[in-house]
C-alpha cells in the first residue's frame, strides 16, 4: 500500500505523445486508452483513468500497467483460439498494434446473472425480461446465480452508452455480415470458456467479460483492445462463492464493482453533471485489487515501475525507439 499511496498524486491520467514522439499523427482519447496513429500502426497507451457508467470516475495508481500487462499475458495464452493484433509492447503501459477495421459491436459473454449497471443481466432480469439479446432466460433465477450455459449478449456503441442488440439486428442493420458474426461469436464463446478454465485453476471465477474484434487488411479476424482484464471482466473468489451464494451474500469480488456501488450510493452517476471525488481509501484498495488480480491470474510478481524517470518521458522514449525499429 505504501507505493500505491505515494503514487496517488502522480497517476498517468493523460498523455500527449503526438507532441513528444515523431511520426505520431493524431490522438484519440478513449475512456481508458489514449490511441495514436503513426500511419502503419496504432500506439495504445493504457492510462490509470477509471471509467464506469460511461464516464471517468477517478485515476487508480498502476492501473494502466496492470491492464496492459494482464492483456498481453492473455493475448499470448489465447493465440491457439484466435490471432490478435499485437505487434510490440515497448513499455509497461503501451501496446503497438496492427491497424484493423474494428467491428462496431462489443461481444459481451456472461456466465452468471449479476451486475448493477443499466445493461447488466441482473438489472434486466429483475425487470421481468426473459429474452435478452436473443437468449431465452429461465424463470426463477436469483442474483449471482450461474446460468445453465454461457451466453453472448452483444452491444453496439451509441453516442455515450452501450446498447444491447440481438444477432439478427447486427446482421440486418449491416453492422457485420452473417459469416463474420458467426466466426466472431464462436471465438468469443471459446475465449470465455478458456478464460473460465484458467481462472478456476487459479482460484477465481471469470463471471463475465467483453471482447472486441477487427478485420485486418487481408480479411483475417483479430482479437483487439484488451482481454480478461479487471476493466473488461468481472472476477469472483471461487472458494467462497457457493457458501456466500447459498446465504444470500454478495460474492467476494476483485473488480471495480465496489467502486461502482459507492458512486451509486452517493450520487446519480448517469445524470449528475459533477460527481463526488472517490475516497482515497477506495482508490488505493482498487489499485491493490488490480495488482492482486494480475498476480493471481498470471502467477507473476507485479514489478513496480522505476520512479527515476517521469512516466510520460519514459513512455515517449520507449515508443519512439520501438517505432523506429518497426520501420
CSV table of C-alpha atoms in Angstrom, one decimal:
chain,number,residue,atom,x,y,z
A,1,UNK,CA,0.0,0.0,0.0
A,2,UNK,CA,3.0,2.3,0.5
A,3,UNK,CA,3.9,2.7,-3.1
A,4,UNK,CA,0.2,2.9,-4.1
A,5,UNK,CA,-0.4,5.8,-1.7
A,6,UNK,CA,2.8,7.6,-2.8
A,7,UNK,CA,1.7,7.4,-6.5
A,8,UNK,CA,-1.9,8.8,-5.9
A,9,UNK,CA,-0.8,12.3,-7.0
A,10,UNK,CA,1.2,11.1,-9.9
A,11,UNK,CA,-1.2,8.8,-11.8
A,12,UNK,CA,-1.0,8.6,-15.6
A,13,UNK,CA,-4.2,10.4,-16.3
A,14,UNK,CA,-3.3,12.0,-19.6
A,15,UNK,CA,-0.7,11.5,-22.4
A,16,UNK,CA,0.3,13.7,-25.3
A,17,UNK,CA,2.7,11.5,-27.3
A,18,UNK,CA,1.7,13.3,-30.5
A,19,UNK,CA,3.7,16.3,-29.1
A,20,UNK,CA,6.7,14.2,-28.0
A,21,UNK,CA,7.2,11.3,-30.4
A,22,UNK,CA,8.0,12.0,-34.1
A,23,UNK,CA,5.6,10.4,-36.6
A,24,UNK,CA,2.5,10.2,-34.4
A,25,UNK,CA,-0.2,11.9,-36.4
A,26,UNK,CA,-3.2,12.0,-34.2
A,27,UNK,CA,-4.6,11.3,-30.7
A,28,UNK,CA,-7.9,9.6,-29.9
A,29,UNK,CA,-8.8,9.7,-26.3
A,30,UNK,CA,-10.8,6.7,-25.2
A,31,UNK,CA,-12.3,6.1,-21.7
A,32,UNK,CA,-9.0,4.5,-20.5
A,33,UNK,CA,-6.7,4.4,-23.5
A,34,UNK,CA,-5.0,7.1,-25.5
A,35,UNK,CA,-4.7,5.9,-29.1
A,36,UNK,CA,-2.1,7.3,-31.5
A,37,UNK,CA,-1.9,6.7,-35.3
A,38,UNK,CA,1.5,6.6,-36.9
A,39,UNK,CA,0.2,5.5,-40.4
A,40,UNK,CA,1.1,1.8,-40.3
A,41,UNK,CA,0.4,1.0,-36.6
A,42,UNK,CA,-1.7,2.2,-33.7
A,43,UNK,CA,0.1,3.0,-30.4
A,44,UNK,CA,-2.3,2.3,-27.5
A,45,UNK,CA,-1.3,3.8,-24.1
A,46,UNK,CA,-3.3,2.4,-21.2
A,47,UNK,CA,-3.7,5.2,-18.6
A,48,UNK,CA,-4.8,5.0,-15.0
A,49,UNK,CA,-8.2,6.5,-15.7
A,50,UNK,CA,-11.1,4.6,-14.2
A,51,UNK,CA,-14.3,4.5,-16.1
A,52,UNK,CA,-17.8,3.3,-15.3
A,53,UNK,CA,-21.3,4.4,-16.1
A,54,UNK,CA,-19.8,5.7,-19.4
A,55,UNK,CA,-17.7,8.4,-17.7
A,56,UNK,CA,-14.4,8.8,-15.8
A,57,UNK,CA,-14.6,8.3,-12.0
A,58,UNK,CA,-11.0,8.5,-10.8
A,59,UNK,CA,-7.4,7.7,-11.6
A,60,UNK,CA,-6.0,4.5,-10.0
A,61,UNK,CA,-2.3,4.0,-9.3
A,62,UNK,CA,-0.6,1.4,-11.5
A,63,UNK,CA,-3.9,0.5,-13.1
A,64,UNK,CA,-2.7,1.2,-16.7
A,65,UNK,CA,0.3,-1.1,-16.3
A,66,UNK,CA,-1.8,-3.8,-14.7
A,67,UNK,CA,-4.3,-3.7,-17.6
A,68,UNK,CA,-1.7,-3.6,-20.3
A,69,UNK,CA,0.4,-6.5,-18.8
A,70,UNK,CA,-2.7,-8.6,-18.0
A,71,UNK,CA,-4.0,-8.3,-21.5
A,72,UNK,CA,-0.6,-9.1,-23.0
A,73,UNK,CA,-0.5,-12.3,-20.9
A,74,UNK,CA,-3.9,-13.3,-22.1
A,75,UNK,CA,-3.2,-12.4,-25.7
A,76,UNK,CA,-0.2,-14.7,-25.6
A,77,UNK,CA,-2.2,-17.5,-23.9
A,78,UNK,CA,-5.1,-17.4,-26.4
A,79,UNK,CA,-3.3,-17.4,-29.7
A,80,UNK,CA,-4.5,-21.1,-30.2
A,81,UNK,CA,-8.1,-19.7,-30.2
A,82,UNK,CA,-7.7,-16.6,-32.3
A,83,UNK,CA,-4.9,-14.4,-33.7
A,84,UNK,CA,-4.5,-10.9,-32.2
A,85,UNK,CA,-3.4,-7.5,-33.5
A,86,UNK,CA,-0.4,-7.1,-31.2
A,87,UNK,CA,2.9,-6.1,-32.8
A,88,UNK,CA,5.0,-5.0,-29.8
A,89,UNK,CA,4.9,-4.0,-26.2
A,90,UNK,CA,7.7,-1.4,-25.7
A,91,UNK,CA,6.6,-0.1,-22.3
A,92,UNK,CA,4.7,-1.2,-19.3
A,93,UNK,CA,1.7,0.9,-20.3
A,94,UNK,CA,2.0,0.6,-24.1
A,95,UNK,CA,0.9,-1.9,-26.8
A,96,UNK,CA,1.6,-1.3,-30.5
A,97,UNK,CA,-1.0,-3.0,-32.7
A,98,UNK,CA,-1.6,-3.5,-36.4
A,99,UNK,CA,-4.4,-1.4,-37.8
A,100,UNK,CA,-7.8,-3.2,-38.2
A,101,UNK,CA,-11.2,-2.3,-39.3
A,102,UNK,CA,-13.0,-2.6,-36.0
A,103,UNK,CA,-16.4,-4.3,-35.8
A,104,UNK,CA,-18.8,-1.8,-34.2
A,105,UNK,CA,-20.0,-4.5,-31.8
A,106,UNK,CA,-18.7,-5.4,-28.3
A,107,UNK,CA,-19.1,-9.2,-27.6
A,108,UNK,CA,-20.2,-9.5,-24.0
A,109,UNK,CA,-20.1,-13.1,-22.7
A,110,UNK,CA,-21.8,-13.9,-19.4
A,111,UNK,CA,-21.8,-17.0,-17.1
A,112,UNK,CA,-23.9,-15.6,-14.3
A,113,UNK,CA,-26.9,-13.4,-13.6
A,114,UNK,CA,-25.4,-10.4,-11.9
A,115,UNK,CA,-24.4,-6.7,-12.2
A,116,UNK,CA,-25.6,-3.2,-11.2
A,117,UNK,CA,-25.5,-1.2,-14.4
A,118,UNK,CA,-28.5,-0.5,-16.7
A,119,UNK,CA,-27.4,-3.1,-19.2
A,120,UNK,CA,-26.3,-5.8,-16.7
A,121,UNK,CA,-28.1,-9.1,-16.8
A,122,UNK,CA,-29.5,-8.9,-13.3
A,123,UNK,CA,-30.9,-5.4,-13.9
A,124,UNK,CA,-32.8,-6.6,-17.0
A,125,UNK,CA,-33.8,-9.9,-15.5
A,126,UNK,CA,-35.2,-8.2,-12.4
A,127,UNK,CA,-37.5,-6.1,-14.7
A,128,UNK,CA,-39.0,-9.4,-16.0
A,129,UNK,CA,-37.2,-9.6,-19.3
A,130,UNK,CA,-36.7,-13.2,-20.3
A,131,UNK,CA,-35.4,-12.8,-23.8
A,132,UNK,CA,-32.2,-10.8,-23.9
A,133,UNK,CA,-30.1,-10.3,-27.0
A,134,UNK,CA,-31.6,-13.4,-28.5
A,135,UNK,CA,-31.1,-15.6,-25.4
A,136,UNK,CA,-34.1,-17.1,-23.6
A,137,UNK,CA,-33.5,-16.9,-19.8
A,138,UNK,CA,-35.1,-19.4,-17.5
A,139,UNK,CA,-37.6,-18.4,-14.8
A,140,UNK,CA,-36.8,-18.4,-11.1
A,141,UNK,CA,-33.2,-17.3,-11.2
A,142,UNK,CA,-31.7,-15.2,-8.4
A,143,UNK,CA,-28.9,-12.7,-8.3
A,144,UNK,CA,-25.4,-14.1,-8.8
A,145,UNK,CA,-26.7,-17.5,-9.9
A,146,UNK,CA,-24.7,-19.4,-12.5
A,147,UNK,CA,-26.5,-19.6,-15.9
A,148,UNK,CA,-27.3,-23.0,-17.4
A,149,UNK,CA,-24.8,-22.2,-20.2
A,150,UNK,CA,-22.6,-19.2,-21.1
A,151,UNK,CA,-24.5,-16.7,-23.2
A,152,UNK,CA,-23.5,-13.9,-25.6
A,153,UNK,CA,-25.1,-10.5,-25.1
A,154,UNK,CA,-23.7,-8.2,-27.8
A,155,UNK,CA,-23.8,-4.4,-27.5
A,156,UNK,CA,-23.3,-1.7,-30.0
A,157,UNK,CA,-22.0,1.8,-29.3
A,158,UNK,CA,-24.4,4.7,-29.2
A,159,UNK,CA,-23.2,8.3,-28.6
A,160,UNK,CA,-22.4,7.9,-25.0
A,161,UNK,CA,-23.5,4.4,-23.9
A,162,UNK,CA,-23.8,0.7,-24.9
A,163,UNK,CA,-27.0,-0.6,-26.5
A,164,UNK,CA,-27.8,-4.3,-26.3
A,165,UNK,CA,-28.6,-5.9,-29.7
A,166,UNK,CA,-29.6,-9.3,-31.0
A,167,UNK,CA,-27.6,-11.2,-33.6
A,168,UNK,CA,-30.4,-10.6,-36.2
A,169,UNK,CA,-30.3,-6.9,-35.5
A,170,UNK,CA,-26.5,-6.9,-36.0
A,171,UNK,CA,-26.7,-8.7,-39.3
A,172,UNK,CA,-29.9,-7.0,-40.7
A,173,UNK,CA,-28.5,-3.5,-39.9
A,174,UNK,CA,-25.3,-4.2,-41.7
A,175,UNK,CA,-23.0,-3.9,-38.7
A,176,UNK,CA,-21.5,-7.3,-39.6
A,177,UNK,CA,-22.0,-10.0,-42.2
A,178,UNK,CA,-23.5,-13.3,-41.1
A,179,UNK,CA,-20.3,-15.1,-41.7
A,180,UNK,CA,-18.2,-12.6,-39.7
A,181,UNK,CA,-20.7,-12.6,-36.9
A,182,UNK,CA,-20.7,-16.4,-36.7
A,183,UNK,CA,-16.9,-16.6,-36.7
A,184,UNK,CA,-16.5,-13.9,-34.0
A,185,UNK,CA,-19.3,-15.2,-31.7
A,186,UNK,CA,-17.7,-18.6,-31.8
A,187,UNK,CA,-14.3,-17.2,-31.0
A,188,UNK,CA,-15.8,-15.1,-28.1
A,189,UNK,CA,-17.5,-18.1,-26.5
A,190,UNK,CA,-14.3,-20.2,-26.9
A,191,UNK,CA,-12.2,-17.4,-25.3
A,192,UNK,CA,-14.6,-17.1,-22.4
A,193,UNK,CA,-14.7,-20.9,-21.8
A,194,UNK,CA,-10.9,-21.0,-21.8
A,195,UNK,CA,-10.7,-17.9,-19.6
A,196,UNK,CA,-13.1,-19.6,-17.1
A,197,UNK,CA,-10.9,-22.7,-17.1
A,198,UNK,CA,-7.7,-20.8,-16.4
A,199,UNK,CA,-9.4,-18.6,-13.7
A,200,UNK,CA,-10.8,-21.7,-12.0
A,201,UNK,CA,-7.3,-23.3,-11.9
A,202,UNK,CA,-6.1,-20.1,-10.1
A,203,UNK,CA,-8.9,-19.9,-7.6
A,204,UNK,CA,-11.1,-17.4,-9.4
A,205,UNK,CA,-14.4,-17.4,-11.3
A,206,UNK,CA,-14.5,-15.4,-14.5
A,207,UNK,CA,-18.1,-14.2,-14.3
A,208,UNK,CA,-18.5,-12.1,-17.5
A,209,UNK,CA,-16.3,-10.1,-19.9
A,210,UNK,CA,-16.3,-8.3,-23.2
A,211,UNK,CA,-14.2,-8.7,-26.3
A,212,UNK,CA,-13.6,-6.6,-29.4
A,213,UNK,CA,-12.5,-7.8,-32.8
A,214,UNK,CA,-11.3,-6.2,-36.0
A,215,UNK,CA,-10.5,-7.3,-39.6
A,216,UNK,CA,-7.0,-6.9,-41.0
A,217,UNK,CA,-6.2,-5.8,-44.5
A,218,UNK,CA,-6.0,-9.5,-45.6
A,219,UNK,CA,-9.5,-10.2,-44.2
A,220,UNK,CA,-8.3,-12.1,-41.2
A,221,UNK,CA,-10.2,-11.5,-38.0
A,222,UNK,CA,-8.1,-10.4,-35.0
A,223,UNK,CA,-8.8,-10.1,-31.3
A,224,UNK,CA,-8.1,-6.4,-30.3
A,225,UNK,CA,-8.3,-4.0,-27.3
A,226,UNK,CA,-8.0,-6.0,-24.1
A,227,UNK,CA,-8.6,-9.5,-22.8
A,228,UNK,CA,-9.9,-10.7,-19.4
A,229,UNK,CA,-8.7,-7.6,-17.5
A,230,UNK,CA,-10.3,-6.2,-14.3
A,231,UNK,CA,-11.8,-3.5,-16.5
A,232,UNK,CA,-13.4,-5.7,-19.2
A,233,UNK,CA,-14.3,-8.6,-16.8
A,234,UNK,CA,-15.8,-9.4,-13.5
A,235,UNK,CA,-14.0,-11.9,-11.3
A,236,UNK,CA,-15.1,-13.6,-8.0
A,237,UNK,CA,-13.1,-15.6,-5.5
A,238,UNK,CA,-14.0,-19.3,-6.2
A,239,UNK,CA,-13.5,-20.8,-2.7
A,240,UNK,CA,-16.2,-18.7,-1.0
A,241,UNK,CA,-18.7,-18.3,-3.8
A,242,UNK,CA,-21.0,-21.3,-3.1
A,243,UNK,CA,-21.4,-20.6,0.6
A,244,UNK,CA,-22.0,-16.9,0.2
A,245,UNK,CA,-24.5,-17.5,-2.6
A,246,UNK,CA,-26.4,-20.0,-0.5
A,247,UNK,CA,-26.6,-17.4,2.3
A,248,UNK,CA,-27.7,-14.6,0.0
A,249,UNK,CA,-24.4,-12.7,0.3
A,250,UNK,CA,-22.6,-10.9,-2.5
A,251,UNK,CA,-19.7,-12.9,-3.8
A,252,UNK,CA,-16.2,-11.7,-2.9
A,253,UNK,CA,-15.2,-9.8,-6.0
A,254,UNK,CA,-11.9,-8.4,-7.4
A,255,UNK,CA,-13.1,-5.8,-9.8
A,256,UNK,CA,-14.4,-2.3,-9.8
A,257,UNK,CA,-17.9,-3.3,-8.7
A,258,UNK,CA,-17.4,-1.9,-5.2
A,259,UNK,CA,-16.4,1.5,-6.6
A,260,UNK,CA,-19.5,1.5,-8.9
A,261,UNK,CA,-21.6,0.7,-5.9
A,262,UNK,CA,-20.1,3.6,-3.9
A,263,UNK,CA,-20.9,6.1,-6.7
A,264,UNK,CA,-24.5,4.7,-7.0
A,265,UNK,CA,-24.9,5.2,-3.2
A,266,UNK,CA,-23.5,8.7,-3.2
A,267,UNK,CA,-24.9,10.3,-6.5
A,268,UNK,CA,-26.7,9.5,-9.7
A,269,UNK,CA,-23.7,8.6,-11.9
A,270,UNK,CA,-25.8,8.6,-15.0
A,271,UNK,CA,-27.3,12.0,-14.7
A,272,UNK,CA,-25.3,14.2,-12.2
A,273,UNK,CA,-23.1,16.6,-14.1
A,274,UNK,CA,-20.4,16.7,-11.3
A,275,UNK,CA,-19.5,13.6,-9.4
A,276,UNK,CA,-18.1,13.5,-5.9
A,277,UNK,CA,-14.4,12.6,-5.5
A,278,UNK,CA,-13.8,8.9,-4.8
A,279,UNK,CA,-12.3,8.4,-1.3
A,280,UNK,CA,-8.5,7.8,-1.3
A,281,UNK,CA,-9.0,4.5,0.7
A,282,UNK,CA,-11.3,3.2,-2.1
A,283,UNK,CA,-8.9,4.3,-4.8
A,284,UNK,CA,-6.0,2.6,-3.0
A,285,UNK,CA,-8.0,-0.5,-2.4
A,286,UNK,CA,-8.9,-0.8,-6.1
A,287,UNK,CA,-5.2,-0.3,-7.1
A,288,UNK,CA,-4.3,-3.2,-4.7
A,289,UNK,CA,-7.1,-5.3,-6.2
A,290,UNK,CA,-5.8,-4.8,-9.7
A,291,UNK,CA,-2.3,-5.8,-8.7
A,292,UNK,CA,-3.6,-8.8,-6.7
A,293,UNK,CA,-5.7,-10.0,-9.7
A,294,UNK,CA,-2.7,-9.6,-12.1
A,295,UNK,CA,-0.5,-11.8,-9.8
A,296,UNK,CA,-3.3,-14.3,-9.1
A,297,UNK,CA,-4.1,-14.8,-12.8
A,298,UNK,CA,-0.6,-14.8,-14.2
A,299,UNK,CA,1.3,-16.2,-11.2
A,300,UNK,CA,3.9,-13.5,-11.9
A,301,UNK,CA,5.1,-10.9,-9.5
A,302,UNK,CA,4.0,-7.3,-10.3
A,303,UNK,CA,7.0,-5.1,-11.0
A,304,UNK,CA,6.7,-1.6,-9.7
A,305,UNK,CA,7.9,0.9,-12.3
A,306,UNK,CA,11.0,2.9,-11.7
A,307,UNK,CA,10.3,6.4,-10.4
A,308,UNK,CA,13.7,7.8,-11.6
A,309,UNK,CA,12.3,9.0,-14.9
A,310,UNK,CA,8.9,10.8,-15.2
A,311,UNK,CA,6.4,8.3,-16.6
A,312,UNK,CA,5.5,10.4,-19.7
A,313,UNK,CA,9.2,10.8,-20.6
A,314,UNK,CA,9.8,7.0,-20.2
A,315,UNK,CA,6.8,6.2,-22.4
A,316,UNK,CA,7.8,8.7,-25.1
A,317,UNK,CA,11.3,7.3,-25.2
A,318,UNK,CA,10.2,3.7,-25.4
A,319,UNK,CA,7.6,4.3,-28.1
A,320,UNK,CA,10.0,6.4,-30.2
A,321,UNK,CA,12.6,3.6,-30.1
A,322,UNK,CA,10.0,0.9,-30.9
A,323,UNK,CA,8.5,2.8,-33.9
A,324,UNK,CA,12.0,3.5,-35.3
A,325,UNK,CA,12.8,-0.3,-35.2
A,326,UNK,CA,9.5,-1.2,-36.9
A,327,UNK,CA,10.2,1.0,-40.0
